[in-house]
Amino acid sequence: MSTLTRKQREIRDRERQILVIARQMLLERGYLGLNMDRIAEAIGYSKGTVYQHFSSKEDLLAALCVQTKQKRVEFFEKAARFEGRPRERMTAIALGDEMFVAQFPDYSRSEELLNIESIFAKASECQQQAMRDVEARCIGAVCGIASDAVTCGDMTMPEGSNIYDMCFGLYGMSFGCRVAGKICTTLHELMSPDTLEVLRKNQQALLDGWGWRPLSSEWDYAATRRRAAAEAFHAEPAAVTHNSN
Amino acid sequence: MSTLTRKQREIRDRERQILVIARQMLLERGYLGLNMDRIAEAIGYSKGTVYQHFSSKEDLLAALCVQTKQKRVEFFEKAARFEGRPRERMTAIALGDEMFVAQFPDYSRSEELLNIESIFAKASECQQQAMRDVEARCIGAVCGIASDAVTCGDMTMPEGSNIYDMCFGLYGMSFGCRVAGKICTTLHELMSPDTLEVLRKNQQALLDGWGWRPLSSEWDYAATRRRAAAEAFHAEPAAVTHNSN
Amino acid sequence: MSTLTRKQREIRDRERQILVIARQMLLERGYLGLNMDRIAEAIGYSKGTVYQHFSSKEDLLAALCVQTKQKRVEFFEKAARFEGRPRERMTAIALGDEMFVAQFPDYSRSEELLNIESIFAKASECQQQAMRDVEARCIGAVCGIASDAVTCGDMTMPEGSNIYDMCFGLYGMSFGCRVAGKICTTLHELMSPDTLEVLRKNQQALLDGWGWRPLSSEWDYAATRRRAAAEAFHAEPAAVTHNSN
Amino acid sequence: MSTLTRKQREIRDRERQILVIARQMLLERGYLGLNMDRIAEAIGYSKGTVYQHFSSKEDLLAALCVQTKQKRVEFFEKAARFEGRPRERMTAIALGDEMFVAQFPDYSRSEELLNIESIFAKASECQQQAMRDVEARCIGAVCGIASDAVTCGDMTMPEGSNIYDMCFGLYGMSFGCRVAGKICTTLHELMSPDTLEVLRKNQQALLDGWGWRPLSSEWDYAATRRRAAAEAFHAEPAAVTHNSN
DNA sequence: CATGAATGAGCCTTCATTCAT
DNA sequence: TATGAATGAAGGCTCATTCAT
């Protein structure tokens, strides 16, 4: 049994190694620069071995996404456990998102690729299910907080809207601002230089707009960020907040 | 002379036709499904002829982007000329954006592609300049309105922020929500079914959050949308607003 | 008639112009870089017009060769008319060859191409005949001198050999040394730096070896070269002989 | 192990087979007639397999050249080891050259191609080094003999010349006469029918002209050839010398 | 299980030549 | 006669996937 376990461990390690290298390639050389030959060569195993782990290139890419989202959800769930008023916890989620993107900068890319190259459809059913699961946890973490806010009376959704609508806006803005930051050079030259800080301000403005109490004018969310960094992520506040908010 | 003109017209028409077909392919089959052979076959001309119009695949894609952005800017500038208070005009811009996306649903895709597949770098210098020009006009239309709002006192930017920061948030949210609408199926099942209407609400919430007067609680922006549809775009209000706002 | 003549002149001029440009392209960009589109663009006429002059690419290349060889034969015949003892006149031929190659450096290339790319076979019958004619004149000039040498007793061909055999050796050496000078970099670094002067010495050695009187030890052929430069080619001796021979 | 070796042998054999077929194509159809598709078809394997052996067309051509030159140098070094006076050994080299050209008639072609189509520059660095090495050995074999002749007093180089100059003449003449034999049909009809024999006579004349003792009038070099054929190449004299010299 | 040779469809691009205007 | 748009065969090269060893 010990032999089997060791073997299994070997396999799991190799699988991770493949994903690490595939991710590097995706980032450095783009979708077209990512090919099975190069991956096999880079890990030092044969192509056939790579195919024993992933039934196709699409499957590998899907696994890459799942793995990345799993990592992201860890940050989100850690943030959700942070103690404080709901909007404080949502601020912690935003911090978790930032930390995740900083630590795994390929996230947005993977997500874009999944969309653009219809990889998802070609991935195995198992991978598709894994994707849906992790997505559900991710949404659960975020929307749970919004739900708590409504329950405790910190926020009242207007008629015709629900908390998911608001979360959709938050998600879209976070994702969109990251991509836009890379695309739109012209706007970039005019706006404040710290793109992340601009994103934060827009996030708080959006929550203010939805009337989530306490409003940013009524509370020091920069302090909340610092506290969350220390308590939820055990990070040096200095490493987290460059500017006051 | 008429003969010459006819021939030239034929060529121009074919160029447009190529772009139309290329755009369809991009939407239906993705970047990798778009190839010169298929385009040639689809327009019923030979590959050589396609290459007489566009010197490379990248050139074609860049032309596609420029053409699309040119179209978008027309909508934006039309909206910017709409008469009303600045936030009304910004609402008209949002309407223009919606109309544009509805009419050219490949916009986001083109933009993503430009980012992901470093097409921009490979395009001819002439195309790159055209791209920059049209981008500048686009930003000018949107930010000009925000600037007017500050000038007339409808909005006061907090210290440390400028109007471009706010516009960045608006742009990111619009772009991001469109992409997210396609990606995130799990969230999609929970939120209100009309994604566009959800986007609109988030946009108004964001403007409220930045304190842009009159707030959505003080003004009927759904009515503004209807008026803008009629006055700026000469469109049937019914065709524009499915839901009341 | 004057109109016709003018037109004809125009046509002839354009034909020359095409050949000039084609030759440049061949030298600068090689056989594969020489194409009909580029030629048409360079002369400012359409491709159709080029095809009115030359029925195919091969035909054009053959014309290039014929024209070049015609130029070469002019040098040879000028040299053959130089007054002196036969070996002096052969020295003048060698000088003519040098001057021709210096002035039309594409000659060897054209000749190599004709051989390598079986262009000759694809050229029109008319061009093939022209080629043969000019070749005959070229041989006539050289071999006529050798024949004179035998007649006047300056040289005696050994049994089993004829003057054409010797001329073949001379021709081969001249052609081969020029090509070898470009190919064989290793040898080039060891030998005397002035490749042309080395060729001259080998030519004289070859004639000495065939016993052509007066031998190079009995006559100042460097002086002959200077005289030939002045008398046959009206060139500055300085421009012709860098080193004494 | 035997299995592995068999596979490896198969691969090596196929590589050779590719070169054999490529060489045939080059000879029969010229540079442009040599293409990867046809090669793949001719060996009965797919294009991909050919590319597993040679990373590009240029690489294949370079390999062709290296292989051929390696073969040639074997002949030269065998000839250089022949015992006799230096000029006898040089005669053996000339015989080796002949035998080599007869056995590998594509040699001149390869060499010309390298020059004309700048293949050398596009080949892999490894191939370029191999090419330089083999060239150095080739020159060493020939020039070593000339050096011995000077050392032992059989030849005295005139002031201003060195042995490499003479070798350059010999090399140029051998190369040039082979090419000229194919090009210049007019001269071919007039000269002695056995082109090879004509080349030999010119070579001996050249050595006589440089004063290399014993002169051809003082020694029976035809006999030397026969001896070299037997001793250095173990060939039937009949197979080597068609005509008496 | 691991290997990596073999496959072959597919892609982008070029260019000599034709022919309607 | 001049034009230049149209052609389409060809060529070099890539790469996901398979399968015999």
Coordinates of C-alpha atoms in Angstrom, one line a residue, chain B residues 34-232:
Chain B
L34 CA -11.1 32.3 -38.2
N35 CA -8.8 31.5 -41.1
M36 CA -8.0 32.9 -44.5
D37 CA -9.0 29.8 -46.4
R38 CA -12.5 29.8 -44.9
I39 CA -12.9 33.5 -45.5
A40 CA -11.9 33.1 -49.1
E41 CA -14.3 30.3 -49.6
A42 CA -17.1 32.2 -47.8
I43 CA -16.9 35.3 -50.0
G44 CA -16.5 33.1 -53.1
Y45 CA -13.2 34.6 -54.2
S46 CA -9.8 33.1 -54.1
K47 CA -7.3 33.3 -51.2
G48 CA -5.1 35.6 -53.3
T49 CA -7.9 38.1 -53.6
V50 CA -8.3 38.2 -49.9
Y51 CA -4.6 38.9 -49.5
Q52 CA -4.9 41.8 -52.0
H53 CA -7.2 43.5 -49.5
F54 CA -5.4 42.6 -46.3
S55 CA -1.7 41.8 -46.2
S56 CA -2.0 39.3 -43.4
K57 CA -4.4 37.8 -41.0
E58 CA -3.4 40.2 -38.3
D59 CA -4.0 43.1 -40.6
L60 CA -7.5 41.9 -41.3
L61 CA -8.2 41.5 -37.6
A62 CA -6.8 45.0 -36.9
A63 CA -9.0 46.4 -39.6
L64 CA -11.9 44.6 -38.0
C65 CA -11.2 46.3 -34.7
V66 CA -10.7 49.8 -36.1
Q67 CA -13.9 49.5 -38.1
T68 CA -15.8 48.3 -35.1
K69 CA -14.5 51.1 -32.8
Q70 CA -15.3 53.7 -35.4
K71 CA -18.8 52.5 -35.4
R72 CA -18.9 52.6 -31.6
V73 CA -17.6 56.1 -31.5
E74 CA -20.4 57.3 -33.8
F75 CA -22.9 56.1 -31.2
F76 CA -21.0 57.8 -28.4
E77 CA -20.7 61.1 -30.1
K78 CA -24.3 61.1 -31.1
A79 CA -25.2 60.4 -27.4
A80 CA -22.8 63.2 -26.2
R81 CA -24.8 65.7 -28.4
F82 CA -28.0 64.8 -26.6
E83 CA -29.4 67.8 -24.7
G84 CA -29.9 67.6 -21.0
R85 CA -28.1 67.7 -17.7
P86 CA -24.7 65.9 -17.8
R87 CA -25.9 62.8 -16.0
E88 CA -28.8 62.6 -18.5
R89 CA -26.2 62.8 -21.3
M90 CA -24.1 60.1 -19.6
T91 CA -27.3 58.0 -19.5
A92 CA -27.5 58.5 -23.2
I93 CA -24.0 57.3 -23.6
A94 CA -24.9 54.1 -21.7
L95 CA -27.8 53.8 -24.1
G96 CA -25.5 54.3 -27.0
D97 CA -23.2 51.6 -25.7
E98 CA -26.1 49.2 -25.4
M99 CA -27.3 49.9 -28.9
F100 CA -23.8 49.5 -30.2
V101 CA -23.2 46.2 -28.5
A102 CA -26.6 44.9 -29.7
Q103 CA -25.8 45.9 -33.2
F104 CA -22.1 44.8 -33.2
P105 CA -22.1 42.0 -30.7
D106 CA -18.5 41.1 -31.6
Y107 CA -17.1 44.2 -30.1
S108 CA -16.0 42.8 -26.8
R109 CA -14.5 39.8 -28.6
S110 CA -12.4 42.0 -30.8
E111 CA -11.2 44.0 -27.9
E112 CA -10.4 40.9 -25.9
L113 CA -8.6 39.4 -28.9
L114 CA -6.5 42.5 -29.3
N115 CA -5.3 42.1 -25.8
I116 CA -4.9 38.4 -25.7
E117 CA -3.3 37.7 -29.0
S118 CA -1.0 40.7 -29.3
I119 CA -2.5 41.4 -32.7
F120 CA -2.1 45.1 -32.2
A121 CA 1.7 44.8 -32.3
K122 CA 1.6 42.8 -35.6
A123 CA -0.7 45.2 -37.3
S124 CA 0.6 47.8 -39.7
E125 CA 1.6 51.1 -38.3
C126 CA -1.3 52.8 -40.1
Q127 CA -3.8 50.6 -38.5
Q128 CA -2.2 51.2 -35.1
Q129 CA -2.5 54.9 -35.5
A130 CA -6.1 54.6 -36.6
M131 CA -6.8 52.6 -33.5
R132 CA -5.3 55.2 -31.2
D133 CA -7.2 58.0 -32.8
V134 CA -10.5 56.4 -32.5
E135 CA -9.8 55.5 -28.9
A136 CA -9.0 59.1 -28.1
R137 CA -12.3 60.3 -29.6
C138 CA -14.2 57.6 -27.6
I139 CA -12.7 58.8 -24.3
G140 CA -13.2 62.4 -25.2
A141 CA -16.9 61.9 -25.7
V142 CA -17.4 60.2 -22.3
C143 CA -15.0 62.2 -20.2
G144 CA -16.2 65.5 -21.7
I145 CA -19.6 64.9 -20.1
A146 CA -18.1 64.1 -16.7
S147 CA -16.0 67.2 -17.0
D148 CA -19.2 69.3 -17.7
A149 CA -20.8 67.8 -14.6
V150 CA -17.9 69.0 -12.4
T151 CA -18.0 72.4 -14.1
C152 CA -21.7 73.0 -13.5
G153 CA -21.5 71.7 -10.0
D154 CA -23.5 68.5 -10.5
M155 CA -20.6 66.4 -9.2
T156 CA -17.7 67.1 -6.9
M157 CA -14.8 64.7 -7.2
P158 CA -13.4 63.7 -3.8
E159 CA -9.8 64.6 -3.1
G160 CA -7.4 62.1 -4.7
S161 CA -9.8 61.2 -7.5
N162 CA -10.4 62.6 -10.9
I163 CA -13.1 62.1 -13.5
Y164 CA -11.0 59.7 -15.4
D165 CA -11.0 57.4 -12.4
M166 CA -14.8 57.3 -12.4
C167 CA -14.9 56.8 -16.2
F168 CA -12.5 53.9 -15.8
G169 CA -14.9 52.3 -13.4
L170 CA -17.8 52.8 -15.7
Y171 CA -15.9 51.4 -18.6
G172 CA -14.7 48.4 -16.7
M173 CA -18.1 47.6 -15.4
S174 CA -19.7 47.8 -18.8
F175 CA -17.0 45.7 -20.4
G176 CA -16.7 43.3 -17.5
C177 CA -20.5 42.7 -17.1
R178 CA -20.8 41.8 -20.7
V179 CA -18.0 39.2 -20.6
A180 CA -19.1 37.9 -17.2
G181 CA -22.6 37.5 -18.6
K182 CA -21.3 34.9 -20.9
I183 CA -18.8 33.2 -18.5
C184 CA -20.5 32.9 -15.2
T185 CA -23.5 30.6 -15.8
T186 CA -24.0 29.8 -12.1
L187 CA -24.5 33.4 -11.1
H188 CA -26.6 33.9 -14.2
E189 CA -29.2 31.5 -12.9
L190 CA -29.6 33.3 -9.6
M191 CA -29.8 36.9 -10.7
S192 CA -32.6 38.8 -12.6
P193 CA -32.9 37.4 -16.0
D194 CA -32.4 40.6 -17.9
T195 CA -28.6 41.1 -17.8
L196 CA -28.8 44.4 -19.6
E197 CA -31.2 45.8 -17.1
V198 CA -29.0 44.6 -14.2
L199 CA -26.0 46.4 -15.9
R200 CA -28.1 49.6 -16.1
K201 CA -28.9 49.4 -12.4
N202 CA -25.3 48.9 -11.5
Q203 CA -24.3 51.8 -13.7
Q204 CA -26.8 54.2 -12.0
A205 CA -25.7 52.9 -8.6
L206 CA -22.1 53.6 -9.5
L207 CA -23.0 57.2 -10.5
D208 CA -25.0 57.6 -7.3
G209 CA -22.1 56.3 -5.4
W210 CA -19.8 59.0 -6.9
G211 CA -22.5 61.6 -5.9
W212 CA -23.4 62.6 -9.4
R213 CA -26.6 64.8 -9.2
P214 CA -29.4 64.4 -9.7
L215 CA -29.2 61.0 -8.0
S216 CA -31.3 58.1 -9.4
S217 CA -33.7 58.6 -6.5
E218 CA -34.2 62.2 -7.6
W219 CA -34.8 61.8 -11.3
D220 CA -36.5 59.4 -13.7
Y221 CA -33.6 58.1 -15.8
A222 CA -35.9 55.6 -17.5
A223 CA -37.7 58.6 -19.0
T224 CA -34.3 60.0 -19.9
R225 CA -33.5 56.8 -21.8
R226 CA -36.7 56.9 -23.7
R227 CA -36.1 60.6 -24.6
A228 CA -32.6 59.9 -25.7
A229 CA -33.7 56.9 -27.8
A230 CA -36.1 59.2 -29.6
E231 CA -34.0 62.3 -29.8
A232 CA -30.5 61.1 -30.2

